[in-house]
């Protein structure tokens, strides 16, 4: 019940945030405007509409996760409501997990609205594709992981730094493949070991990215999607455990 109460309260607070509606509005406008954009570009209209729609869902979802997520914990500290919460029989790990679940619910609602607008556009154009759900599902898993990082950094840092750290992790996560290329060019064994370690430790967000395959109708096996979901959720759990551990040791007195 405690976890549920924190999650629902977080959800209600987040949906009152004006920036949330602004981001969602921009995403829906971009998705619906993809038809006009496709007329100004060279290539298959169907592929361009699908590519822009999935990209808009992903990018604006990440923006929501970052800009809302990094302020969840900080607001409680700034308003000093954290003192009231910590004085009650609520574990700090429950507080972190409750905040996370509340924002995850917000992301699910936003993603559902953007997906509905996207499918409506595709239905009107006759471009409905049964494989689109695979890309959208993995986008949601990616958003859950990005949200976990936003919560993690906000557990010990300011919103500005937390935003920068989370954006950096997001960019590095999509460029982690370049570490392997760099590793092949580094002559020293120590440098190779460091790059290999970074590749293994840092999140590989490209593992959750099948937008290109879906748009170009390249088969994506269900087993690959299942392993990607397992990878994303496992990494998310590790990050949340680390966030709870750090937050548990913070002194608010």
mmCIF file of C-alpha atoms in Angstrom:
data_model
loop_
_atom_site.group_PDB
_atom_site.id
_atom_site.type_symbol
_atom_site.label_atom_id
_atom_site.label_comp_id
_atom_site.label_asym_id
_atom_site.label_seq_id
_atom_site.Cartn_x
_atom_site.Cartn_y
_atom_site.Cartn_z
ATOM 1 C CA UNK A 1 0.000 0.000 0.000
ATOM 2 C CA UNK A 2 2.846 2.398 0.808
ATOM 3 C CA UNK A 3 4.494 1.755 -2.541
ATOM 4 C CA UNK A 4 1.163 2.137 -4.322
ATOM 5 C CA UNK A 5 0.413 5.420 -2.532
ATOM 6 C CA UNK A 6 3.802 6.913 -3.463
ATOM 7 C CA UNK A 7 3.462 5.779 -7.082
ATOM 8 C CA UNK A 8 -0.063 7.166 -7.505
ATOM 9 C CA UNK A 9 0.860 10.439 -5.826
ATOM 10 C CA UNK A 10 3.884 10.761 -8.119
ATOM 11 C CA UNK A 11 1.696 10.033 -11.135
ATOM 12 C CA UNK A 12 -0.795 12.718 -10.137
ATOM 13 C CA UNK A 13 1.951 15.271 -9.556
ATOM 14 C CA UNK A 14 3.648 14.493 -12.858
ATOM 15 C CA UNK A 15 0.525 14.793 -14.990
ATOM 16 C CA UNK A 16 -0.019 18.292 -13.584
ATOM 17 C CA UNK A 17 3.376 19.360 -14.923
ATOM 18 C CA UNK A 18 2.895 21.721 -17.875
ATOM 19 C CA UNK A 19 6.123 20.666 -19.547
ATOM 20 C CA UNK A 20 4.672 17.168 -19.825
ATOM 21 C CA UNK A 21 1.748 18.385 -21.918
ATOM 22 C CA UNK A 22 4.047 20.576 -24.001
ATOM 23 C CA UNK A 23 6.312 17.643 -24.833
ATOM 24 C CA UNK A 24 3.344 15.401 -25.583
ATOM 25 C CA UNK A 25 1.751 18.038 -27.835
ATOM 26 C CA UNK A 26 4.971 18.511 -29.808
ATOM 27 C CA UNK A 27 5.275 14.748 -30.248
ATOM 28 C CA UNK A 28 1.724 14.341 -31.555
ATOM 29 C CA UNK A 29 2.081 17.337 -33.887
ATOM 30 C CA UNK A 30 5.326 15.932 -35.287
ATOM 31 C CA UNK A 31 3.774 12.509 -35.806
ATOM 32 C CA UNK A 32 0.768 13.970 -37.630
ATOM 33 C CA UNK A 33 3.004 16.363 -39.603
ATOM 34 C CA UNK A 34 5.156 13.500 -40.861
ATOM 35 C CA UNK A 35 2.813 13.219 -43.847
ATOM 36 C CA UNK A 36 3.651 16.760 -44.945
ATOM 37 C CA UNK A 37 7.353 16.247 -44.204
ATOM 38 C CA UNK A 38 7.393 13.106 -46.357
ATOM 39 C CA UNK A 39 6.254 15.137 -49.368
ATOM 40 C CA UNK A 40 9.341 17.342 -49.065
ATOM 41 C CA UNK A 41 11.808 14.458 -48.985
ATOM 42 C CA UNK A 42 12.956 11.872 -51.494
ATOM 43 C CA UNK A 43 12.083 8.258 -50.769
ATOM 44 C CA UNK A 44 9.218 5.974 -49.890
ATOM 45 C CA UNK A 45 6.467 7.948 -48.180
ATOM 46 C CA UNK A 46 5.461 4.935 -46.103
ATOM 47 C CA UNK A 47 8.973 4.395 -44.734
ATOM 48 C CA UNK A 48 9.464 8.099 -44.005
ATOM 49 C CA UNK A 49 6.140 8.354 -42.140
ATOM 50 C CA UNK A 50 6.929 5.253 -40.070
ATOM 51 C CA UNK A 51 10.509 6.358 -39.385
ATOM 52 C CA UNK A 52 9.511 9.877 -38.292
ATOM 53 C CA UNK A 53 6.639 8.561 -36.185
ATOM 54 C CA UNK A 54 8.796 6.059 -34.285
ATOM 55 C CA UNK A 55 11.576 8.614 -33.880
ATOM 56 C CA UNK A 56 9.122 11.166 -32.452
ATOM 57 C CA UNK A 57 7.710 8.627 -29.987
ATOM 58 C CA UNK A 58 11.218 7.682 -28.860
ATOM 59 C CA UNK A 59 12.752 11.162 -28.578
ATOM 60 C CA UNK A 60 9.817 12.853 -26.878
ATOM 61 C CA UNK A 61 9.441 9.878 -24.563
ATOM 62 C CA UNK A 62 13.086 10.229 -23.556
ATOM 63 C CA UNK A 63 12.586 13.969 -23.061
ATOM 64 C CA UNK A 64 9.691 13.253 -20.695
ATOM 65 C CA UNK A 65 11.708 10.652 -18.784
ATOM 66 C CA UNK A 66 14.635 13.027 -18.322
ATOM 67 C CA UNK A 67 12.987 16.377 -17.636
ATOM 68 C CA UNK A 68 10.348 14.966 -15.320
ATOM 69 C CA UNK A 69 12.438 12.188 -13.781
ATOM 70 C CA UNK A 70 15.395 14.284 -12.635
ATOM 71 C CA UNK A 71 13.142 16.539 -10.579
ATOM 72 C CA UNK A 72 11.104 13.909 -8.744
ATOM 73 C CA UNK A 73 13.487 13.370 -5.845
ATOM 74 C CA UNK A 74 14.903 16.897 -5.847
ATOM 75 C CA UNK A 75 11.450 18.464 -5.452
ATOM 76 C CA UNK A 76 10.813 16.427 -2.320
ATOM 77 C CA UNK A 77 14.121 17.624 -0.871
ATOM 78 C CA UNK A 78 13.614 21.244 -1.938
ATOM 79 C CA UNK A 79 10.094 21.383 -0.483
ATOM 80 C CA UNK A 80 11.375 19.585 2.627
ATOM 81 C CA UNK A 81 8.604 17.022 2.340
ATOM 82 C CA UNK A 82 11.338 14.392 2.417
ATOM 83 C CA UNK A 83 11.694 15.062 6.167
ATOM 84 C CA UNK A 84 8.055 14.142 6.700
ATOM 85 C CA UNK A 85 8.374 11.043 4.575
ATOM 86 C CA UNK A 86 11.544 9.790 6.241
ATOM 87 C CA UNK A 87 9.959 10.264 9.675
ATOM 88 C CA UNK A 88 7.208 7.818 8.746
ATOM 89 C CA UNK A 89 7.584 4.027 8.562
ATOM 90 C CA UNK A 90 8.533 4.196 4.875
ATOM 91 C CA UNK A 91 11.757 2.716 3.616
ATOM 92 C CA UNK A 92 13.857 4.942 1.413
ATOM 93 C CA UNK A 93 14.013 2.144 -1.141
ATOM 94 C CA UNK A 94 10.194 2.200 -1.231
ATOM 95 C CA UNK A 95 10.298 5.943 -1.797
ATOM 96 C CA UNK A 96 12.678 5.569 -4.762
ATOM 97 C CA UNK A 97 10.768 2.658 -6.263
ATOM 98 C CA UNK A 98 7.442 4.414 -5.763
ATOM 99 C CA UNK A 99 8.696 7.526 -7.533
ATOM 100 C CA UNK A 100 10.006 5.376 -10.348
ATOM 101 C CA UNK A 101 6.761 3.427 -10.776
ATOM 102 C CA UNK A 102 4.750 6.653 -10.781
ATOM 103 C CA UNK A 103 6.838 8.089 -13.609
ATOM 104 C CA UNK A 104 6.779 4.750 -15.434
ATOM 105 C CA UNK A 105 2.978 4.956 -15.381
ATOM 106 C CA UNK A 106 3.160 8.489 -16.806
ATOM 107 C CA UNK A 107 5.424 7.250 -19.594
ATOM 108 C CA UNK A 108 3.035 4.390 -20.335
ATOM 109 C CA UNK A 109 0.100 6.797 -20.657
ATOM 110 C CA UNK A 110 2.093 9.194 -22.858
ATOM 111 C CA UNK A 111 3.404 6.372 -25.013
ATOM 112 C CA UNK A 112 -0.117 5.008 -25.432
ATOM 113 C CA UNK A 113 -1.432 8.400 -26.574
ATOM 114 C CA UNK A 114 1.438 8.903 -29.027
ATOM 115 C CA UNK A 115 1.058 5.352 -30.333
ATOM 116 C CA UNK A 116 -2.673 5.862 -30.827
ATOM 117 C CA UNK A 117 -2.019 9.030 -32.846
ATOM 118 C CA UNK A 118 0.662 7.216 -34.832
ATOM 119 C CA UNK A 119 -1.566 4.231 -35.614
ATOM 120 C CA UNK A 120 -4.414 6.565 -36.543
ATOM 121 C CA UNK A 121 -2.178 8.286 -39.086
ATOM 122 C CA UNK A 122 -0.968 4.958 -40.489
ATOM 123 C CA UNK A 123 -4.537 3.654 -40.683
ATOM 124 C CA UNK A 124 -5.645 6.743 -42.615
ATOM 125 C CA UNK A 125 -2.749 6.269 -45.055
ATOM 126 C CA UNK A 126 -3.153 2.503 -45.319
ATOM 127 C CA UNK A 127 0.325 1.864 -43.876
ATOM 128 C CA UNK A 128 -0.574 -0.266 -40.845
ATOM 129 C CA UNK A 129 2.172 -2.782 -40.057
ATOM 130 C CA UNK A 130 1.813 -5.693 -37.650
ATOM 131 C CA UNK A 131 5.511 -5.525 -36.702
ATOM 132 C CA UNK A 132 5.439 -1.956 -35.384
ATOM 133 C CA UNK A 133 4.574 -3.176 -31.889
ATOM 134 C CA UNK A 134 8.050 -4.683 -31.559
ATOM 135 C CA UNK A 135 9.731 -1.306 -32.032
ATOM 136 C CA UNK A 136 7.240 0.455 -29.749
ATOM 137 C CA UNK A 137 7.610 -2.168 -27.006
ATOM 138 C CA UNK A 138 11.403 -1.786 -27.016
ATOM 139 C CA UNK A 139 11.034 2.005 -27.025
ATOM 140 C CA UNK A 140 9.063 1.653 -23.792
ATOM 141 C CA UNK A 141 11.735 -0.623 -22.290
ATOM 142 C CA UNK A 142 14.360 1.956 -23.251
ATOM 143 C CA UNK A 143 12.310 4.689 -21.571
ATOM 144 C CA UNK A 144 12.111 2.603 -18.398
ATOM 145 C CA UNK A 145 15.903 2.277 -18.394
ATOM 146 C CA UNK A 146 16.466 5.988 -19.066
ATOM 147 C CA UNK A 147 14.015 6.809 -16.269
ATOM 148 C CA UNK A 148 15.965 4.560 -13.891
ATOM 149 C CA UNK A 149 19.139 6.502 -14.707
ATOM 150 C CA UNK A 150 17.314 9.815 -14.191
ATOM 151 C CA UNK A 151 16.170 8.630 -10.748
ATOM 152 C CA UNK A 152 19.660 7.292 -9.988
ATOM 153 C CA UNK A 153 21.418 10.579 -10.731
ATOM 154 C CA UNK A 154 18.726 12.657 -9.013
ATOM 155 C CA UNK A 155 19.259 10.620 -5.830
ATOM 156 C CA UNK A 156 22.553 12.424 -5.227
ATOM 157 C CA UNK A 157 22.750 15.360 -7.651
ATOM 158 C CA UNK A 158 20.944 18.532 -8.743
ATOM 159 C CA UNK A 159 18.381 18.497 -11.593
ATOM 160 C CA UNK A 160 20.777 20.250 -13.989
ATOM 161 C CA UNK A 161 23.622 17.813 -13.412
ATOM 162 C CA UNK A 162 21.224 14.875 -13.366
ATOM 163 C CA UNK A 163 19.881 15.958 -16.768
ATOM 164 C CA UNK A 164 23.391 16.230 -18.196
ATOM 165 C CA UNK A 165 24.411 12.860 -16.772
ATOM 166 C CA UNK A 166 21.271 11.135 -18.054
ATOM 167 C CA UNK A 167 21.572 12.650 -21.537
ATOM 168 C CA UNK A 168 25.221 11.554 -21.615
ATOM 169 C CA UNK A 169 24.281 7.988 -20.674
ATOM 170 C CA UNK A 170 21.576 8.017 -23.368
ATOM 171 C CA UNK A 171 23.995 9.203 -26.065
ATOM 172 C CA UNK A 172 26.776 6.866 -24.964
ATOM 173 C CA UNK A 173 24.288 4.004 -24.837
ATOM 174 C CA UNK A 174 23.477 4.505 -28.512
ATOM 175 C CA UNK A 175 27.150 4.902 -29.437
ATOM 176 C CA UNK A 176 28.553 2.027 -27.384
ATOM 177 C CA UNK A 177 29.276 0.083 -30.586
ATOM 178 C CA UNK A 178 31.990 2.652 -31.371
ATOM 179 C CA UNK A 179 33.931 1.449 -28.316
ATOM 180 C CA UNK A 180 34.589 -1.824 -30.139
ATOM 181 C CA UNK A 181 35.884 0.062 -33.164
ATOM 182 C CA UNK A 182 38.098 2.176 -30.948
ATOM 183 C CA UNK A 183 39.315 -0.921 -29.125
ATOM 184 C CA UNK A 184 40.567 -2.411 -32.402
ATOM 185 C CA UNK A 185 42.680 0.703 -33.047
ATOM 186 C CA UNK A 186 44.167 1.108 -29.576
ATOM 187 C CA UNK A 187 47.652 -0.469 -29.471
ATOM 188 C CA UNK A 188 48.061 -0.893 -25.697
ATOM 189 C CA UNK A 189 46.621 -3.887 -23.874
ATOM 190 C CA UNK A 190 45.558 -1.677 -20.958
ATOM 191 C CA UNK A 191 43.582 0.605 -23.242
ATOM 192 C CA UNK A 192 41.870 -2.376 -24.835
ATOM 193 C CA UNK A 193 40.974 -3.727 -21.393
ATOM 194 C CA UNK A 194 39.450 -0.388 -20.332
ATOM 195 C CA UNK A 195 37.420 -0.049 -23.531
ATOM 196 C CA UNK A 196 36.209 -3.638 -23.262
ATOM 197 C CA UNK A 197 35.181 -3.004 -19.663
ATOM 198 C CA UNK A 198 33.272 0.138 -20.617
ATOM 199 C CA UNK A 199 31.534 -1.734 -23.410
ATOM 200 C CA UNK A 200 30.432 -4.442 -20.987
ATOM 201 C CA UNK A 201 29.342 -2.092 -18.186
ATOM 202 C CA UNK A 202 27.662 0.767 -20.062
ATOM 203 C CA UNK A 203 24.102 0.181 -21.305
ATOM 204 C CA UNK A 204 23.818 -0.856 -24.941
ATOM 205 C CA UNK A 205 20.685 1.009 -25.965
ATOM 206 C CA UNK A 206 21.134 -0.018 -29.585
ATOM 207 C CA UNK A 207 20.193 -3.494 -28.422
ATOM 208 C CA UNK A 208 16.737 -2.031 -27.788
ATOM 209 C CA UNK A 209 16.570 -0.240 -31.133
ATOM 210 C CA UNK A 210 14.791 -2.131 -33.925
ATOM 211 C CA UNK A 211 13.131 0.887 -35.527
ATOM 212 C CA UNK A 212 15.236 0.621 -38.682
ATOM 213 C CA UNK A 213 14.519 -3.072 -39.109
ATOM 214 C CA UNK A 214 10.787 -2.600 -38.638
ATOM 215 C CA UNK A 215 10.584 0.379 -40.992
ATOM 216 C CA UNK A 216 12.482 -1.459 -43.739
ATOM 217 C CA UNK A 217 10.507 -4.661 -43.070
ATOM 218 C CA UNK A 218 13.531 -6.681 -41.998
ATOM 219 C CA UNK A 219 12.360 -9.687 -39.938
ATOM 220 C CA UNK A 220 12.845 -9.256 -36.169
ATOM 221 C CA UNK A 221 12.485 -12.631 -34.407
ATOM 222 C CA UNK A 222 10.313 -12.678 -31.318
ATOM 223 C CA UNK A 223 13.164 -14.299 -29.382
ATOM 224 C CA UNK A 224 15.376 -11.281 -30.093
ATOM 225 C CA UNK A 225 12.666 -8.975 -28.761
ATOM 226 C CA UNK A 226 12.274 -11.140 -25.649
ATOM 227 C CA UNK A 227 16.026 -11.110 -24.928
ATOM 228 C CA UNK A 228 16.125 -7.335 -25.462
ATOM 229 C CA UNK A 229 13.244 -6.874 -23.012
ATOM 230 C CA UNK A 230 15.013 -9.082 -20.464
ATOM 231 C CA UNK A 231 18.246 -7.139 -20.924
ATOM 232 C CA UNK A 232 16.535 -3.766 -20.492
ATOM 233 C CA UNK A 233 14.529 -4.786 -17.424
ATOM 234 C CA UNK A 234 17.549 -6.455 -15.787
ATOM 235 C CA UNK A 235 19.706 -3.365 -16.298
ATOM 236 C CA UNK A 236 16.867 -1.191 -15.001
ATOM 237 C CA UNK A 237 16.642 -3.288 -11.825
ATOM 238 C CA UNK A 238 20.391 -2.934 -11.210
ATOM 239 C CA UNK A 239 20.265 0.861 -11.653
ATOM 240 C CA UNK A 240 17.277 1.163 -9.298
ATOM 241 C CA UNK A 241 19.047 -0.928 -6.666
ATOM 242 C CA UNK A 242 22.048 1.386 -6.929
ATOM 243 C CA UNK A 243 19.776 4.449 -6.633
ATOM 244 C CA UNK A 244 18.081 3.017 -3.545
ATOM 245 C CA UNK A 245 21.461 2.211 -1.997
ATOM 246 C CA UNK A 246 22.786 5.743 -2.508
ATOM 247 C CA UNK A 247 19.574 7.389 -1.340
ATOM 248 C CA UNK A 248 19.513 5.223 1.782
ATOM 249 C CA UNK A 249 22.881 6.633 2.847
ATOM 250 C CA UNK A 250 21.972 10.296 2.313
ATOM 251 C CA UNK A 251 21.694 12.498 5.364
ATOM 252 C CA UNK A 252 18.857 15.051 5.222
ATOM 253 C CA UNK A 253 19.349 16.486 8.686
#
